[in-house]
């Protein structure tokens, strides 16, 4: 951690020094981690437990940061469930597409050549996904200026 001391005023420097000294004193008063770990192990053993039973894992990772945390949730969007594939590549049956998201390259290549999307529907499993309609674009009229 680096702090740019050149931008601090004398008052801010004094506050920083005081805060650092308090923190240093608090850390100096604490017992060494190995000593605390030994006390915990002895107490657990006296009560008939092991560290693994009490804290889980190997017991060697006992630390303030070893507390359980919530799993991070996705930042945006919602998670959709799995969907059965609707389209299959006739050249390679292992390649399928659900109809969600961007078309895979194999399907985009076929449709670019003029083939219909309905040709790739898996029979009996799926129906053709309707195409998204594009909004009508206005024609741009350019007027010629009179000379």
GROMACS .gro file of N, CA and C in nm:
model
  441
    1UNK      N    1   0.085  -0.116   0.000
    1UNK     CA    2   0.000   0.000   0.000
    1UNK      C    3   0.089   0.123   0.000
    2UNK      N    4   0.065   0.213  -0.092
    2UNK     CA    5   0.146   0.334  -0.095
    2UNK      C    6   0.054   0.456  -0.085
    3UNK      N    7   0.095   0.550  -0.005
    3UNK     CA    8   0.021   0.673   0.014
    3UNK      C    9   0.110   0.787  -0.033
    4UNK      N   10   0.054   0.875  -0.115
    4UNK     CA   11   0.130   0.989  -0.165
    4UNK      C   12   0.132   1.095  -0.053
    5UNK      N   13   0.243   1.101   0.018
    5UNK     CA   14   0.255   1.192   0.132
    5UNK      C   15   0.275   1.337   0.088
    6UNK      N   16   0.318   1.358  -0.034
    6UNK     CA   17   0.345   1.494  -0.079
    6UNK      C   18   0.217   1.577  -0.094
    7UNK      N   19   0.103   1.512  -0.106
    7UNK     CA   20  -0.022   1.586  -0.122
    7UNK      C   21  -0.091   1.615   0.010
    8UNK      N   22  -0.041   1.557   0.120
    8UNK     CA   23  -0.106   1.575   0.250
    8UNK      C   24  -0.059   1.702   0.319
    9UNK      N   25  -0.153   1.765   0.389
    9UNK     CA   26  -0.121   1.884   0.467
    9UNK      C   27  -0.056   1.839   0.598
   10UNK      N   28   0.008   1.932   0.671
   10UNK     CA   29   0.068   1.894   0.800
   10UNK      C   30  -0.035   1.835   0.897
   11UNK      N   31  -0.154   1.887   0.896
   11UNK     CA   32  -0.259   1.836   0.985
   11UNK      C   33  -0.296   1.692   0.948
   12UNK      N   34  -0.312   1.665   0.816
   12UNK     CA   35  -0.345   1.531   0.770
   12UNK      C   36  -0.231   1.433   0.799
   13UNK      N   37  -0.106   1.479   0.786
   13UNK     CA   38   0.009   1.394   0.820
   13UNK      C   39   0.008   1.357   0.967
   14UNK      N   40  -0.022   1.453   1.053
   14UNK     CA   41  -0.028   1.426   1.197
   14UNK      C   42  -0.135   1.324   1.230
   15UNK      N   43  -0.252   1.337   1.167
   15UNK     CA   44  -0.362   1.242   1.190
   15UNK      C   45  -0.322   1.103   1.142
   16UNK      N   46  -0.255   1.097   1.026
   16UNK     CA   47  -0.210   0.968   0.972
   16UNK      C   48  -0.109   0.902   1.065
   17UNK      N   49  -0.017   0.980   1.117
   17UNK     CA   50   0.085   0.925   1.207
   17UNK      C   51   0.021   0.873   1.335
   18UNK      N   52  -0.073   0.949   1.391
   18UNK     CA   53  -0.141   0.908   1.514
   18UNK      C   54  -0.219   0.778   1.493
   19UNK      N   55  -0.290   0.770   1.383
   19UNK     CA   56  -0.368   0.651   1.352
   19UNK      C   57  -0.277   0.530   1.332
   20UNK      N   58  -0.164   0.550   1.264
   20UNK     CA   59  -0.070   0.440   1.240
   20UNK      C   60  -0.009   0.391   1.371
   21UNK      N   61   0.022   0.484   1.462
   21UNK     CA   62   0.080   0.445   1.591
   21UNK      C   63  -0.021   0.367   1.675
   22UNK      N   64  -0.148   0.407   1.671
   22UNK     CA   65  -0.251   0.333   1.746
   22UNK      C   66  -0.265   0.191   1.691
   23UNK      N   67  -0.265   0.180   1.560
   23UNK     CA   68  -0.278   0.048   1.499
   23UNK      C   69  -0.157  -0.039   1.531
   24UNK      N   70  -0.039   0.020   1.528
   24UNK     CA   71   0.083  -0.054   1.559
   24UNK      C   72   0.081  -0.103   1.703
   25UNK      N   73   0.033  -0.020   1.796
   25UNK     CA   74   0.025  -0.059   1.937
   25UNK      C   75  -0.075  -0.174   1.956
   26UNK      N   76  -0.188  -0.167   1.885
   26UNK     CA   77  -0.289  -0.272   1.897
   26UNK      C   78  -0.235  -0.404   1.844
   27UNK      N   79  -0.160  -0.400   1.734
   27UNK     CA   80  -0.103  -0.523   1.679
   27UNK      C   81   0.006  -0.579   1.768
   28UNK      N   82   0.081  -0.493   1.836
   28UNK     CA   83   0.189  -0.539   1.924
   28UNK      C   84   0.134  -0.611   2.047
   29UNK      N   85   0.014  -0.574   2.091
   29UNK     CA   86  -0.047  -0.636   2.209
   29UNK      C   87  -0.101  -0.776   2.182
   30UNK      N   88  -0.126  -0.806   2.057
   30UNK     CA   89  -0.182  -0.937   2.023
   30UNK      C   90  -0.078  -1.047   2.042
   31UNK      N   91  -0.127  -1.164   2.082
   31UNK     CA   92  -0.039  -1.279   2.097
   31UNK      C   93  -0.004  -1.333   1.959
   32UNK      N   94   0.112  -1.397   1.947
   32UNK     CA   95   0.150  -1.456   1.818
   32UNK      C   96   0.046  -1.559   1.773
   33UNK      N   97   0.027  -1.569   1.644
   33UNK     CA   98  -0.076  -1.655   1.588
   33UNK      C   99  -0.055  -1.802   1.625
   34UNK      N  100   0.069  -1.846   1.629
   34UNK     CA  101   0.098  -1.986   1.664
   34UNK      C  102   0.055  -2.014   1.808
   35UNK      N  103   0.072  -1.917   1.895
   35UNK     CA  104   0.034  -1.936   2.036
   35UNK      C  105  -0.119  -1.946   2.048
   36UNK      N  106  -0.190  -1.863   1.977
   36UNK     CA  107  -0.337  -1.866   1.980
   36UNK      C  108  -0.387  -1.997   1.919
   37UNK      N  109  -0.326  -2.039   1.812
   37UNK     CA  110  -0.365  -2.165   1.747
   37UNK      C  111  -0.345  -2.282   1.844
   38UNK      N  112  -0.234  -2.281   1.917
   38UNK     CA  113  -0.208  -2.387   2.015
   38UNK      C  114  -0.312  -2.390   2.125
   39UNK      N  115  -0.350  -2.272   2.175
   39UNK     CA  116  -0.453  -2.264   2.280
   39UNK      C  117  -0.587  -2.319   2.229
   40UNK      N  118  -0.622  -2.282   2.106
   40UNK     CA  119  -0.748  -2.331   2.049
   40UNK      C  120  -0.748  -2.483   2.034
   41UNK      N  121  -0.635  -2.536   1.989
   41UNK     CA  122  -0.625  -2.681   1.971
   41UNK      C  123  -0.637  -2.753   2.105
   42UNK      N  124  -0.570  -2.702   2.209
   42UNK     CA  125  -0.578  -2.763   2.342
   42UNK      C  126  -0.720  -2.757   2.398
   43UNK      N  127  -0.786  -2.642   2.381
   43UNK     CA  128  -0.922  -2.627   2.431
   43UNK      C  129  -1.018  -2.720   2.358
   44UNK      N  130  -1.004  -2.731   2.227
   44UNK     CA  131  -1.090  -2.820   2.150
   44UNK      C  132  -1.069  -2.964   2.192
   45UNK      N  133  -0.941  -3.002   2.212
   45UNK     CA  134  -0.909  -3.139   2.253
   45UNK      C  135  -0.965  -3.168   2.392
   46UNK      N  136  -0.959  -3.069   2.482
   46UNK     CA  137  -1.011  -3.088   2.618
   46UNK      C  138  -1.162  -3.108   2.617
   47UNK      N  139  -1.230  -3.050   2.522
   47UNK     CA  140  -1.375  -3.063   2.511
   47UNK      C  141  -1.417  -3.182   2.425
   48UNK      N  142  -1.319  -3.253   2.367
   48UNK     CA  143  -1.349  -3.371   2.288
   48UNK      C  144  -1.370  -3.345   2.140
   49UNK      N  145  -1.324  -3.233   2.091
   49UNK     CA  146  -1.337  -3.198   1.950
   49UNK      C  147  -1.201  -3.188   1.883
   50UNK      N  148  -1.205  -3.188   1.751
   50UNK     CA  149  -1.085  -3.156   1.675
   50UNK      C  150  -1.107  -3.022   1.607
   51UNK      N  151  -1.000  -2.959   1.564
   51UNK     CA  152  -1.012  -2.831   1.494
   51UNK      C  153  -1.089  -2.850   1.363
   52UNK      N  154  -1.070  -2.964   1.298
   52UNK     CA  155  -1.140  -2.992   1.173
   52UNK      C  156  -1.291  -2.996   1.194
   53UNK      N  157  -1.334  -3.055   1.307
   53UNK     CA  158  -1.476  -3.061   1.337
   53UNK      C  159  -1.533  -2.921   1.364
   54UNK      N  160  -1.456  -2.839   1.432
   54UNK     CA  161  -1.504  -2.707   1.468
   54UNK      C  162  -1.502  -2.608   1.353
   55UNK      N  163  -1.396  -2.608   1.276
   55UNK     CA  164  -1.378  -2.507   1.173
   55UNK      C  165  -1.384  -2.563   1.031
   56UNK      N  166  -1.386  -2.692   1.014
   56UNK     CA  167  -1.387  -2.752   0.881
   56UNK      C  168  -1.250  -2.746   0.818
   57UNK      N  169  -1.235  -2.816   0.706
   57UNK     CA  170  -1.108  -2.813   0.633
   57UNK      C  171  -0.997  -2.881   0.708
   58UNK      N  172  -0.875  -2.832   0.685
   58UNK     CA  173  -0.757  -2.894   0.745
   58UNK      C  174  -0.721  -2.834   0.880
   59UNK      N  175  -0.790  -2.726   0.920
   59UNK     CA  176  -0.760  -2.665   1.049
   59UNK      C  177  -0.640  -2.576   1.045
   60UNK      N  178  -0.555  -2.591   0.945
   60UNK     CA  179  -0.436  -2.507   0.935
   60UNK      C  180  -0.469  -2.369   0.882
   61UNK      N  181  -0.584  -2.353   0.825
   61UNK     CA  182  -0.621  -2.225   0.767
   61UNK      C  183  -0.703  -2.138   0.858
   62UNK      N  184  -0.688  -2.154   0.989
   62UNK     CA  185  -0.763  -2.071   1.082
   62UNK      C  186  -0.708  -1.930   1.075
   63UNK      N  187  -0.790  -1.840   1.034
   63UNK     CA  188  -0.750  -1.701   1.027
   63UNK      C  189  -0.875  -1.615   1.029
   64UNK      N  190  -0.861  -1.486   1.054
   64UNK     CA  191  -0.979  -1.400   1.054
   64UNK      C  192  -1.052  -1.401   0.920
   65UNK      N  193  -0.981  -1.427   0.812
   65UNK     CA  194  -1.044  -1.427   0.681
   65UNK      C  195  -1.106  -1.563   0.648
   66UNK      N  196  -1.100  -1.661   0.738
   66UNK     CA  197  -1.152  -1.793   0.709
   66UNK      C  198  -1.301  -1.804   0.736
   67UNK      N  199  -1.367  -1.692   0.765
   67UNK     CA  200  -1.510  -1.695   0.788
   67UNK      C  201  -1.583  -1.720   0.658
   68UNK      N  202  -1.694  -1.794   0.662
   68UNK     CA  203  -1.764  -1.823   0.538
   68UNK      C  204  -1.823  -1.696   0.477
   69UNK      N  205  -1.819  -1.690   0.345
   69UNK     CA  206  -1.871  -1.573   0.275
   69UNK      C  207  -1.976  -1.618   0.175
   70UNK      N  208  -2.061  -1.524   0.139
   70UNK     CA  209  -2.161  -1.551   0.036
   70UNK      C  210  -2.091  -1.562  -0.099
   71UNK      N  211  -2.143  -1.647  -0.181
   71UNK     CA  212  -2.089  -1.657  -0.317
   71UNK      C  213  -2.128  -1.531  -0.394
   72UNK      N  214  -2.038  -1.483  -0.475
   72UNK     CA  215  -2.066  -1.363  -0.553
   72UNK      C  216  -2.172  -1.394  -0.657
   73UNK      N  217  -2.272  -1.307  -0.665
   73UNK     CA  218  -2.378  -1.326  -0.762
   73UNK      C  219  -2.339  -1.258  -0.893
   74UNK      N  220  -2.396  -1.303  -1.001
   74UNK     CA  221  -2.362  -1.240  -1.129
   74UNK      C  222  -2.394  -1.091  -1.126
   75UNK      N  223  -2.308  -1.014  -1.187
   75UNK     CA  224  -2.322  -0.869  -1.181
   75UNK      C  225  -2.446  -0.819  -1.253
   76UNK      N  226  -2.475  -0.875  -1.367
   76UNK     CA  227  -2.591  -0.827  -1.440
   76UNK      C  228  -2.659  -0.940  -1.512
   77UNK      N  229  -2.780  -0.916  -1.553
   77UNK     CA  230  -2.856  -1.015  -1.626
   77UNK      C  231  -2.917  -1.119  -1.534
   78UNK      N  232  -3.003  -1.198  -1.590
   78UNK     CA  233  -3.063  -1.305  -1.511
   78UNK      C  234  -3.023  -1.438  -1.571
   79UNK      N  235  -3.015  -1.537  -1.488
   79UNK     CA  236  -2.974  -1.668  -1.534
   79UNK      C  237  -3.096  -1.740  -1.589
   80UNK      N  238  -3.084  -1.786  -1.712
   80UNK     CA  239  -3.192  -1.859  -1.776
   80UNK      C  240  -3.167  -2.009  -1.763
   81UNK      N  241  -3.273  -2.086  -1.761
   81UNK     CA  242  -3.260  -2.229  -1.749
   81UNK      C  243  -3.209  -2.292  -1.879
   82UNK      N  244  -3.172  -2.418  -1.870
   82UNK     CA  245  -3.124  -2.487  -1.990
   82UNK      C  246  -3.242  -2.519  -2.080
   83UNK      N  247  -3.215  -2.515  -2.210
   83UNK     CA  248  -3.317  -2.538  -2.311
   83UNK      C  249  -3.267  -2.648  -2.404
   84UNK      N  250  -3.358  -2.731  -2.449
   84UNK     CA  251  -3.322  -2.838  -2.543
   84UNK      C  252  -3.286  -2.777  -2.677
   85UNK      N  253  -3.192  -2.837  -2.750
   85UNK     CA  254  -3.154  -2.782  -2.881
   85UNK      C  255  -3.269  -2.794  -2.981
   86UNK      N  256  -3.278  -2.695  -3.070
   86UNK     CA  257  -3.383  -2.692  -3.172
   86UNK      C  258  -3.328  -2.716  -3.312
   87UNK      N  259  -3.201  -2.685  -3.331
   87UNK     CA  260  -3.141  -2.694  -3.464
   87UNK      C  261  -3.019  -2.784  -3.461
   88UNK      N  262  -2.998  -2.861  -3.569
   88UNK     CA  263  -2.884  -2.952  -3.575
   88UNK      C  264  -2.813  -2.936  -3.708
   89UNK      N  265  -2.680  -2.942  -3.703
   89UNK     CA  266  -2.597  -2.935  -3.824
   89UNK      C  267  -2.605  -3.070  -3.895
   90UNK      N  268  -2.648  -3.073  -4.022
   90UNK     CA  269  -2.658  -3.202  -4.092
   90UNK      C  270  -2.521  -3.264  -4.119
   91UNK      N  271  -2.416  -3.183  -4.129
   91UNK     CA  272  -2.281  -3.236  -4.154
   91UNK      C  273  -2.219  -3.295  -4.028
   92UNK      N  274  -2.253  -3.236  -3.912
   92UNK     CA  275  -2.198  -3.284  -3.785
   92UNK      C  276  -2.311  -3.284  -3.683
   93UNK      N  277  -2.375  -3.399  -3.657
   93UNK     CA  278  -2.490  -3.405  -3.566
   93UNK      C  279  -2.459  -3.363  -3.423
   94UNK      N  280  -2.333  -3.358  -3.385
   94UNK     CA  281  -2.299  -3.315  -3.249
   94UNK      C  282  -2.316  -3.165  -3.231
   95UNK      N  283  -2.315  -3.091  -3.341
   95UNK     CA  284  -2.331  -2.945  -3.334
   95UNK      C  285  -2.479  -2.909  -3.338
   96UNK      N  286  -2.524  -2.848  -3.228
   96UNK     CA  287  -2.664  -2.808  -3.219
   96UNK      C  288  -2.673  -2.664  -3.171
   97UNK      N  289  -2.794  -2.608  -3.180
   97UNK     CA  290  -2.819  -2.471  -3.133
   97UNK      C  291  -2.958  -2.466  -3.075
   98UNK      N  292  -2.974  -2.397  -2.963
   98UNK     CA  293  -3.103  -2.388  -2.894
   98UNK      C  294  -3.195  -2.283  -2.953
   99UNK      N  295  -3.141  -2.192  -3.032
   99UNK     CA  296  -3.221  -2.084  -3.085
   99UNK      C  297  -3.206  -1.958  -3.003
  100UNK      N  298  -3.129  -1.966  -2.897
  100UNK     CA  299  -3.102  -1.850  -2.812
  100UNK      C  300  -2.965  -1.793  -2.844
  101UNK      N  301  -2.956  -1.663  -2.837
  101UNK     CA  302  -2.827  -1.598  -2.858
  101UNK      C  303  -2.788  -1.593  -3.004
  102UNK      N  304  -2.663  -1.565  -3.026
  102UNK     CA  305  -2.611  -1.551  -3.161
  102UNK      C  306  -2.606  -1.687  -3.230
  103UNK      N  307  -2.635  -1.686  -3.360
  103UNK     CA  308  -2.630  -1.812  -3.436
  103UNK      C  309  -2.487  -1.864  -3.439
  104UNK      N  310  -2.470  -1.996  -3.430
  104UNK     CA  311  -2.335  -2.051  -3.442
  104UNK      C  312  -2.283  -2.034  -3.585
  105UNK      N  313  -2.154  -2.043  -3.600
  105UNK     CA  314  -2.091  -2.019  -3.730
  105UNK      C  315  -2.143  -2.113  -3.839
  106UNK      N  316  -2.162  -2.239  -3.803
  106UNK     CA  317  -2.206  -2.334  -3.905
  106UNK      C  318  -2.345  -2.296  -3.959
  107UNK      N  319  -2.434  -2.251  -3.873
  107UNK     CA  320  -2.568  -2.214  -3.915
  107UNK      C  321  -2.567  -2.081  -3.990
  108UNK      N  322  -2.487  -1.987  -3.944
  108UNK     CA  323  -2.476  -1.858  -4.012
  108UNK      C  324  -2.422  -1.877  -4.154
  109UNK      N  325  -2.329  -1.971  -4.170
  109UNK     CA  326  -2.272  -1.997  -4.303
  109UNK      C  327  -2.378  -2.055  -4.396
  110UNK      N  328  -2.460  -2.148  -4.346
  110UNK     CA  329  -2.566  -2.206  -4.428
  110UNK      C  330  -2.670  -2.101  -4.467
  111UNK      N  331  -2.713  -2.021  -4.371
  111UNK     CA  332  -2.816  -1.922  -4.401
  111UNK      C  333  -2.762  -1.812  -4.492
  112UNK      N  334  -2.633  -1.783  -4.485
  112UNK     CA  335  -2.573  -1.684  -4.574
  112UNK      C  336  -2.573  -1.735  -4.718
  113UNK      N  337  -2.568  -1.865  -4.735
  113UNK     CA  338  -2.572  -1.925  -4.870
  113UNK      C  339  -2.714  -1.934  -4.924
  114UNK      N  340  -2.812  -1.892  -4.842
  114UNK     CA  341  -2.950  -1.890  -4.889
  114UNK      C  342  -3.036  -2.005  -4.839
  115UNK      N  343  -2.983  -2.089  -4.756
  115UNK     CA  344  -3.063  -2.201  -4.704
  115UNK      C  345  -3.157  -2.149  -4.595
  116UNK      N  346  -3.271  -2.216  -4.583
  116UNK     CA  347  -3.373  -2.175  -4.487
  116UNK      C  348  -3.344  -2.233  -4.349
  117UNK      N  349  -3.375  -2.156  -4.246
  117UNK     CA  350  -3.352  -2.199  -4.108
  117UNK      C  351  -3.435  -2.324  -4.076
  118UNK      N  352  -3.551  -2.336  -4.138
  118UNK     CA  353  -3.640  -2.449  -4.113
  118UNK      C  354  -3.581  -2.583  -4.154
  119UNK      N  355  -3.481  -2.582  -4.240
  119UNK     CA  356  -3.418  -2.707  -4.283
  119UNK      C  357  -3.338  -2.773  -4.170
  120UNK      N  358  -3.301  -2.695  -4.069
  120UNK     CA  359  -3.213  -2.746  -3.965
  120UNK      C  360  -3.286  -2.778  -3.835
  121UNK      N  361  -3.418  -2.762  -3.834
  121UNK     CA  362  -3.497  -2.791  -3.714
  121UNK      C  363  -3.492  -2.940  -3.685
  122UNK      N  364  -3.474  -2.976  -3.560
  122UNK     CA  365  -3.472  -3.117  -3.520
  122UNK      C  366  -3.616  -3.166  -3.522
  123UNK      N  367  -3.649  -3.266  -3.606
  123UNK     CA  368  -3.789  -3.310  -3.619
  123UNK      C  369  -3.842  -3.373  -3.491
  124UNK      N  370  -3.965  -3.337  -3.456
  124UNK     CA  371  -4.031  -3.395  -3.340
  124UNK      C  372  -3.988  -3.334  -3.208
  125UNK      N  373  -3.884  -3.257  -3.209
  125UNK     CA  374  -3.833  -3.199  -3.085
  125UNK      C  375  -3.869  -3.051  -3.075
  126UNK      N  376  -3.859  -2.982  -3.187
  126UNK     CA  377  -3.873  -2.837  -3.180
  126UNK      C  378  -3.950  -2.783  -3.298
  127UNK      N  379  -3.996  -2.658  -3.280
  127UNK     CA  380  -4.058  -2.583  -3.388
  127UNK      C  381  -3.964  -2.471  -3.426
  128UNK      N  382  -3.984  -2.414  -3.539
  128UNK     CA  383  -3.901  -2.306  -3.589
  128UNK      C  384  -3.920  -2.183  -3.500
  129UNK      N  385  -3.811  -2.122  -3.459
  129UNK     CA  386  -3.816  -2.000  -3.381
  129UNK      C  387  -3.847  -1.884  -3.475
  130UNK      N  388  -3.950  -1.804  -3.444
  130UNK     CA  389  -3.982  -1.693  -3.535
  130UNK      C  390  -3.869  -1.592  -3.538
  131UNK      N  391  -3.846  -1.539  -3.658
  131UNK     CA  392  -3.739  -1.440  -3.675
  131UNK      C  393  -3.783  -1.308  -3.614
  132UNK      N  394  -3.686  -1.234  -3.564
  132UNK     CA  395  -3.715  -1.104  -3.508
  132UNK      C  396  -3.740  -1.008  -3.624
  133UNK      N  397  -3.847  -0.931  -3.613
  133UNK     CA  398  -3.876  -0.835  -3.720
  133UNK      C  399  -3.796  -0.709  -3.697
  134UNK      N  400  -3.740  -0.657  -3.805
  134UNK     CA  401  -3.661  -0.535  -3.797
  134UNK      C  402  -3.753  -0.417  -3.821
  135UNK      N  403  -3.732  -0.308  -3.752
  135UNK     CA  404  -3.818  -0.191  -3.774
  135UNK      C  405  -3.796  -0.136  -3.914
  136UNK      N  406  -3.904  -0.087  -3.973
  136UNK     CA  407  -3.896  -0.032  -4.108
  136UNK      C  408  -3.810   0.094  -4.105
  137UNK      N  409  -3.718   0.101  -4.200
  137UNK     CA  410  -3.631   0.218  -4.207
  137UNK      C  411  -3.689   0.317  -4.304
  138UNK      N  412  -3.677   0.444  -4.270
  138UNK     CA  413  -3.727   0.549  -4.358
  138UNK      C  414  -3.627   0.573  -4.468
  139UNK      N  415  -3.680   0.599  -4.587
  139UNK     CA  416  -3.592   0.629  -4.698
  139UNK      C  417  -3.543   0.772  -4.683
  140UNK      N  418  -3.422   0.790  -4.715
  140UNK     CA  419  -3.362   0.922  -4.702
  140UNK      C  420  -3.374   0.994  -4.835
  141UNK      N  421  -3.429   1.112  -4.832
  141UNK     CA  422  -3.447   1.190  -4.952
  141UNK      C  423  -3.345   1.302  -4.953
  142UNK      N  424  -3.270   1.310  -5.061
  142UNK     CA  425  -3.170   1.414  -5.074
  142UNK      C  426  -3.216   1.510  -5.184
  143UNK      N  427  -3.233   1.633  -5.146
  143UNK     CA  428  -3.279   1.732  -5.243
  143UNK      C  429  -3.159   1.794  -5.312
  144UNK      N  430  -3.175   1.810  -5.443
  144UNK     CA  431  -3.068   1.875  -5.519
  144UNK      C  432  -3.088   2.024  -5.513
  145UNK      N  433  -2.982   2.093  -5.493
  145UNK     CA  434  -2.992   2.239  -5.484
  145UNK      C  435  -3.003   2.300  -5.625
  146UNK      N  436  -3.081   2.408  -5.637
  146UNK     CA  437  -3.097   2.476  -5.766
  146UNK      C  438  -2.978   2.565  -5.791
  147UNK      N  439  -2.929   2.565  -5.916
  147UNK     CA  440  -2.810   2.645  -5.947
  147UNK      C  441  -2.847   2.780  -5.998
   0.00000   0.00000   0.00000
